[in-house]
Amino acid sequence: MSAPPVSHAVLCRFGELFLKGGNRGIFEQTLAKNIRRAVADVPGARVETPHGRVIVHAPADRIEDACARLERVFGLVSISSVVETAADVEAIEAAAVTAALAAIERDPARGASFRVQARRSDKRFPLSSLDLAARVGAKVAAATGMPVKLVGAALTIGIEVSSTSGFVFADTRAAPGGLPAGTSGHGLLLLSGGIDSPVAGWLSAKRGLSLDGLYFHSPPFVGEKSKDKVVSLARVLASWQALRTLYVAPFTDVQKRLRDAGPAELAVVLYRRMMMRIADRIADRTRAMSLVTGENLGQVASQTVPNLTTIENAARHLVLRPLVTYDKMETTALARRIGTYDISALPYEDCCSLFVPPHPATAARVQDAERAEARLEAGVDAEADAVADATEKIDLT
Ligand code: ATP
Ligand code: MG
């Protein structure tokens, strides 16, 4: 009757990029690069970028692997597993019938009703979109016995026609949207084992930041399990291309000296200010232009506006706090979606709760912090330099 399907592929759709006017080329190139990286370990996968779309070709039995990775690429709004045919009505009809039968076999409920949605990017195609949908619809109805239902159909067969190909699909899956990671520059995520900072990293990667992570480790007060946990969180973020490298900074010694230098109520603020100084140094070395934290307004005593002001005062880089307005429930829901929640929920020790009284200061002042820091024999800068120099690097890719 007609030519067999040419090949299997994943059709990738992007949305927000269209808003970017003159920068569009850079965004599309970064997106294509990120997509290539995402499917690099899928055998036989090949990425093509014919005008305004991205198509990932793969052997039929690798399409699901490719989809699982593409669902995690920022900048994509949705993906569809497609059959690519010639730009030929009969080939498209045959592929649509096959796709409909396969969809019903996977889920019989979808056999209740159907519709066909067609789009042409090449207006030289001999049929209008509506005429193509009607012709394909008639063939699918004849082959399956399904009734057509234009609104609320159980199954939608999608068709997109370009100058060289037809793409036929029965499913569309959501992708995270946002901007391709890297298009907003590079940042450094302060990553702890808690629920918040992984989500903060994910949200900033979704706005186009590429990130490295920095974890402050305080053995033996904090066990190796806590570090393993942060490494696991980092790997989940890496699967979203939201993290490249994890830096682990040995924080124990400076933390003890800070504890001894100031009043216990100030301890958390002093630890955090030192974290900022060390993060600044790692950011300089990794060319990060901002620091990202999971801080949130008013969630805990250390996160009041006065305390955040005093903490930020120690940082040279812009501090981004994507969760500043989030409810814990919103953050938790997102952590589940990202896949970090179950790891974050494992028991772990938080280095900032070490040596801290039940009622830490809620309005620490910069001058009080500086007075305590002046008691450090080596001075804050030498202390921060020493930790930055001793920081370990873990490659996540
Ligand atoms: P999280 O759930 O991310 O730990 P939190 O709400 O528990 O956040 P805090 O523990 O007060 O808040 O930490 C605030 C932020 O400081 C964290 O989100 C993280 O960005 C950073 N931070 C805290 N402890 C560490 C650490 N040991 N290593 C790296 N960053 C840290
Ligand atoms: Mg925490």
Coordinates of C-alpha atoms in Angstrom, one line a residue, residues 17-352:
L17 CA 13.4 30.3 23.3
F18 CA 11.2 32.1 20.9
L19 CA 11.0 35.0 23.3
K20 CA 14.7 35.6 23.1
G21 CA 14.9 37.5 19.8
G22 CA 18.6 38.1 18.9
N23 CA 19.9 35.6 21.3
R24 CA 17.9 32.8 19.9
G25 CA 20.8 31.3 18.0
I26 CA 22.9 30.9 21.1
F27 CA 20.0 29.4 23.0
E28 CA 19.3 26.9 20.3
Q29 CA 23.0 25.9 20.1
T30 CA 23.2 25.4 23.8
L31 CA 20.0 23.4 23.8
A32 CA 21.3 21.2 21.1
K33 CA 24.6 20.7 22.9
N34 CA 22.8 19.8 26.1
I35 CA 20.6 17.4 24.2
R36 CA 23.7 15.7 22.7
R37 CA 25.2 15.4 26.1
A38 CA 22.0 14.0 27.5
V39 CA 21.8 11.2 25.0
A40 CA 25.5 10.6 24.6
D41 CA 25.3 7.2 26.4
V42 CA 22.3 6.0 24.4
P43 CA 23.7 3.6 21.8
G44 CA 22.9 4.7 18.3
A45 CA 21.4 8.0 19.3
R46 CA 22.0 10.8 16.8
V47 CA 20.8 14.5 17.1
E48 CA 19.7 16.5 14.2
T49 CA 18.6 20.2 14.2
P50 CA 16.7 20.9 11.0
H51 CA 15.3 24.5 11.2
G52 CA 13.6 25.2 14.5
R53 CA 13.3 21.7 15.7
V54 CA 15.5 19.1 17.4
I55 CA 15.1 15.5 16.5
V56 CA 16.9 12.6 18.2
H57 CA 17.1 9.5 16.1
A58 CA 17.6 6.2 17.9
P59 CA 17.0 2.5 17.3
A60 CA 13.5 1.5 18.2
D61 CA 14.6 -0.3 21.3
R62 CA 16.5 2.7 22.6
I63 CA 13.8 5.3 22.1
E64 CA 12.5 4.9 25.7
D65 CA 16.1 5.4 27.1
A66 CA 16.4 8.6 25.0
C67 CA 13.0 9.9 26.2
A68 CA 13.9 9.2 29.8
R69 CA 16.9 11.5 29.4
L70 CA 15.3 14.2 27.3
E71 CA 12.5 14.5 29.9
R72 CA 15.2 16.1 32.0
V73 CA 16.6 18.7 29.6
F74 CA 15.9 22.3 30.6
G75 CA 14.6 24.4 27.7
L76 CA 12.5 21.6 26.3
V77 CA 8.7 21.9 27.0
S78 CA 7.6 18.5 25.6
I79 CA 8.8 15.5 23.7
S80 CA 7.1 12.8 21.6
S81 CA 8.3 9.5 20.4
V82 CA 7.7 9.6 16.7
V83 CA 7.9 7.6 13.5
E84 CA 9.5 9.5 10.8
T85 CA 8.2 8.9 7.3
A86 CA 8.7 10.4 3.9
A87 CA 6.7 13.7 3.4
D88 CA 4.1 11.6 1.6
V89 CA 0.4 11.3 2.4
E90 CA 0.2 7.5 2.1
A91 CA 3.3 6.9 4.2
I92 CA 1.9 9.2 6.9
E93 CA -1.5 7.3 6.8
A94 CA 0.2 4.0 7.2
A95 CA 2.3 5.2 10.1
A96 CA -0.8 6.8 11.8
V97 CA -2.6 3.5 11.6
T98 CA 0.3 1.6 13.1
A99 CA 0.7 4.2 15.9
A100 CA -3.0 4.1 16.7
L101 CA -3.0 0.3 16.9
A102 CA 0.1 0.3 19.1
A103 CA -1.3 2.9 21.5
I104 CA -4.5 0.9 21.9
E105 CA -2.5 -2.3 22.5
R106 CA -0.6 -0.5 25.3
D107 CA -3.7 0.9 26.8
P108 CA -7.1 -0.4 25.6
A109 CA -8.9 2.6 27.2
R110 CA -7.4 4.8 24.5
G111 CA -9.4 3.0 21.9
A112 CA -12.6 4.8 23.0
S113 CA -12.3 7.7 20.6
F114 CA -9.6 9.6 18.7
R115 CA -8.8 12.7 16.7
V116 CA -5.9 13.6 14.4
Q117 CA -4.0 16.9 14.7
A118 CA -1.8 17.9 11.8
R119 CA 0.7 20.7 11.3
R120 CA 2.7 21.7 8.2
S121 CA 5.9 23.7 8.4
D122 CA 6.2 23.4 4.6
K123 CA 3.2 25.0 2.9
R124 CA 4.1 23.3 -0.4
F125 CA 2.8 20.0 1.0
P126 CA -0.2 19.2 -1.3
L127 CA -2.8 19.0 1.4
S128 CA -3.9 21.6 4.0
S129 CA -3.5 20.6 7.7
L130 CA -7.2 20.1 8.0
D131 CA -7.4 18.0 4.8
L132 CA -4.4 15.9 5.9
A133 CA -6.0 15.3 9.3
A134 CA -9.3 14.3 7.7
R135 CA -7.7 11.9 5.3
V136 CA -5.5 10.3 7.9
G137 CA -8.5 10.2 10.3
A138 CA -10.6 8.3 7.8
K139 CA -7.9 5.7 7.4
V140 CA -7.4 5.3 11.2
A141 CA -11.2 5.0 11.7
A142 CA -11.4 2.3 9.0
A143 CA -8.5 0.3 10.4
T144 CA -9.5 0.5 14.1
G145 CA -13.3 1.1 14.2
M146 CA -12.8 4.0 16.6
P147 CA -15.1 7.0 16.5
V148 CA -13.7 10.4 16.0
K149 CA -14.1 12.9 18.9
L150 CA -12.7 16.3 18.3
V151 CA -12.9 17.4 21.9
G152 CA -11.8 15.1 24.7
A153 CA -10.6 12.2 22.5
A154 CA -9.0 9.3 24.4
L155 CA -6.3 9.2 21.7
T156 CA -4.8 12.1 19.8
I157 CA -2.6 11.2 16.8
G158 CA -0.2 14.0 16.0
I159 CA 1.3 14.7 12.6
E160 CA 4.0 17.2 11.7
V161 CA 5.1 17.6 8.2
S162 CA 8.3 19.3 7.1
S163 CA 9.7 19.7 3.6
T164 CA 11.4 16.3 3.8
S165 CA 9.6 14.2 6.4
G166 CA 6.4 13.4 8.2
F167 CA 6.4 12.8 11.9
V168 CA 3.6 10.7 13.5
F169 CA 3.1 10.2 17.2
A170 CA 0.4 9.1 19.7
D171 CA 1.9 10.5 22.9
T172 CA 3.4 13.8 24.2
R173 CA 5.4 13.9 27.4
A174 CA 6.1 17.0 29.5
A175 CA 9.7 18.2 29.8
P176 CA 10.7 20.8 32.4
G177 CA 10.8 23.9 30.3
G178 CA 12.9 26.9 31.4
L179 CA 16.1 27.8 29.7
P180 CA 19.0 25.6 28.5
A181 CA 21.5 25.1 31.4
G182 CA 24.5 27.4 30.6
T183 CA 22.7 30.2 28.8
S184 CA 22.6 32.3 32.0
G185 CA 26.3 31.6 32.8
H186 CA 27.9 29.7 35.6
G187 CA 27.1 29.5 39.3
L188 CA 28.2 27.7 42.5
L189 CA 25.5 25.9 44.5
L190 CA 26.0 25.5 48.3
L191 CA 24.8 22.0 48.6
S192 CA 24.0 20.4 51.9
G193 CA 22.2 17.1 52.6
G194 CA 18.9 18.9 53.4
I195 CA 15.8 19.1 51.3
D196 CA 16.2 22.7 50.2
S197 CA 19.5 23.3 48.5
P198 CA 19.1 20.5 45.8
V199 CA 15.8 22.1 44.9
A200 CA 17.4 25.6 44.8
G201 CA 20.0 24.2 42.4
W202 CA 17.4 22.6 40.2
L203 CA 15.4 25.8 40.0
S204 CA 18.5 27.9 39.1
A205 CA 19.6 25.4 36.5
K206 CA 16.1 25.7 35.1
R207 CA 16.7 29.4 34.6
G208 CA 19.8 28.7 32.6
L209 CA 22.6 28.5 35.1
S210 CA 25.2 25.8 34.8
L211 CA 26.4 24.8 38.3
D212 CA 29.1 23.2 40.3
G213 CA 28.3 22.2 43.9
L214 CA 30.1 23.0 47.1
Y215 CA 29.6 21.0 50.3
F216 CA 31.2 21.8 53.7
H217 CA 32.1 18.7 55.5
S218 CA 32.9 18.6 59.2
P219 CA 34.2 15.1 60.2
P220 CA 34.1 13.6 62.7
F221 CA 31.2 15.6 64.0
V222 CA 29.4 14.9 60.7
G223 CA 29.8 11.3 59.5
E224 CA 30.9 10.0 56.1
K225 CA 27.3 9.0 55.5
S226 CA 26.4 12.6 55.3
K227 CA 29.0 13.2 52.6
D228 CA 27.8 10.1 50.7
K229 CA 24.3 11.5 50.9
V230 CA 25.4 14.8 49.4
V231 CA 27.3 13.0 46.6
S232 CA 24.1 11.0 45.9
L233 CA 22.1 14.3 45.7
A234 CA 24.7 15.7 43.4
R235 CA 24.4 12.8 41.1
V236 CA 20.6 13.3 40.9
L237 CA 21.2 16.9 40.0
A238 CA 23.8 15.9 37.4
S239 CA 21.1 13.7 35.8
W240 CA 19.3 17.0 35.1
Q241 CA 22.5 18.5 33.9
A242 CA 22.1 20.8 36.9
L243 CA 25.6 20.0 38.3
R244 CA 28.9 19.2 36.8
T245 CA 31.3 18.9 39.7
L246 CA 31.0 18.6 43.5
Y247 CA 33.6 20.3 45.7
V248 CA 33.9 19.1 49.2
A249 CA 35.5 21.6 51.6
P250 CA 37.0 20.4 54.9
F251 CA 35.2 22.7 57.4
T252 CA 36.0 21.1 60.8
D253 CA 39.0 23.1 61.9
V254 CA 37.8 26.5 61.0
Q255 CA 34.4 25.7 62.4
K256 CA 36.0 24.8 65.8
R257 CA 38.0 28.1 65.8
L258 CA 34.8 30.0 65.0
R259 CA 33.0 28.3 67.8
D260 CA 35.7 29.4 70.2
A261 CA 35.9 32.9 68.9
G262 CA 32.4 34.1 69.4
P263 CA 29.3 33.8 71.6
A264 CA 27.3 30.6 71.0
E265 CA 24.3 32.6 69.8
L266 CA 26.3 33.9 66.8
A267 CA 27.8 30.5 65.8
V268 CA 25.5 29.8 62.9
V269 CA 26.0 33.2 61.4
L270 CA 29.8 32.9 61.8
Y271 CA 29.8 29.5 60.1
R272 CA 27.7 30.8 57.3
R273 CA 29.8 33.9 56.8
M274 CA 32.9 31.7 56.5
M275 CA 31.1 29.4 54.0
M276 CA 30.4 32.5 51.9
R277 CA 34.1 33.5 51.9
I278 CA 35.2 30.0 51.0
A279 CA 32.5 29.8 48.3
D280 CA 33.7 33.1 46.8
R281 CA 37.2 31.6 46.4
I282 CA 35.8 28.4 44.8
A283 CA 33.6 30.6 42.6
D284 CA 36.7 32.6 41.4
R285 CA 38.4 29.3 40.5
T286 CA 35.4 27.9 38.6
R287 CA 34.4 31.2 37.0
A288 CA 31.1 31.2 38.8
M289 CA 29.4 34.6 38.8
S290 CA 26.9 33.8 41.6
L291 CA 26.4 31.7 44.7
V292 CA 23.1 29.8 45.0
T293 CA 21.7 28.7 48.4
G294 CA 18.6 27.0 49.7
E295 CA 17.9 29.8 52.1
N296 CA 14.3 30.7 52.7
L297 CA 12.8 33.6 54.5
G298 CA 11.8 32.9 58.1
Q299 CA 12.0 29.1 58.0
V300 CA 14.5 28.8 60.7
A301 CA 16.0 31.3 63.2
S302 CA 19.2 31.7 61.1
Q303 CA 17.1 32.8 58.1
T304 CA 15.7 36.1 59.2
V305 CA 16.3 39.2 57.1
P306 CA 18.9 40.7 59.6
N307 CA 20.8 37.4 59.7
L308 CA 20.7 36.9 55.9
T309 CA 22.0 40.5 55.6
T310 CA 24.9 39.8 57.9
I311 CA 25.7 36.5 56.2
E312 CA 25.5 38.0 52.7
N313 CA 27.8 40.8 53.9
A314 CA 30.7 38.3 53.9
A315 CA 30.1 37.4 50.2
R316 CA 31.6 39.1 47.2
H317 CA 29.4 37.3 44.6
L318 CA 25.7 37.8 44.0
V319 CA 23.8 35.4 46.3
L320 CA 20.8 33.8 44.6
R321 CA 18.1 32.2 46.8
P322 CA 15.5 30.7 44.5
L323 CA 13.5 29.3 47.5
V324 CA 13.2 32.6 49.4
T325 CA 9.4 32.7 49.1
Y326 CA 8.7 29.0 49.0
D327 CA 6.5 27.1 51.6
K328 CA 8.1 23.9 52.9
M329 CA 5.3 22.0 51.2
E330 CA 6.0 23.5 47.8
T331 CA 9.7 22.7 48.2
T332 CA 9.0 19.2 49.3
A333 CA 6.7 18.6 46.3
L334 CA 9.3 19.8 44.0
A335 CA 12.0 17.7 45.7
R336 CA 9.8 14.6 45.0
R337 CA 9.5 15.5 41.4
I338 CA 13.2 16.1 40.9
G339 CA 14.0 12.8 42.7
T340 CA 16.0 14.3 45.6
Y341 CA 13.4 14.0 48.3
D342 CA 14.0 10.3 49.3
I343 CA 17.8 11.0 49.6
S344 CA 17.3 14.2 51.5
A345 CA 14.9 12.6 53.9
L346 CA 17.6 10.1 55.1
P347 CA 18.9 10.9 58.5
Y348 CA 22.0 13.2 58.4
E349 CA 23.8 15.6 60.6
D350 CA 23.9 19.3 59.8
C351 CA 27.2 20.9 60.5
C352 CA 25.6 24.2 61.2

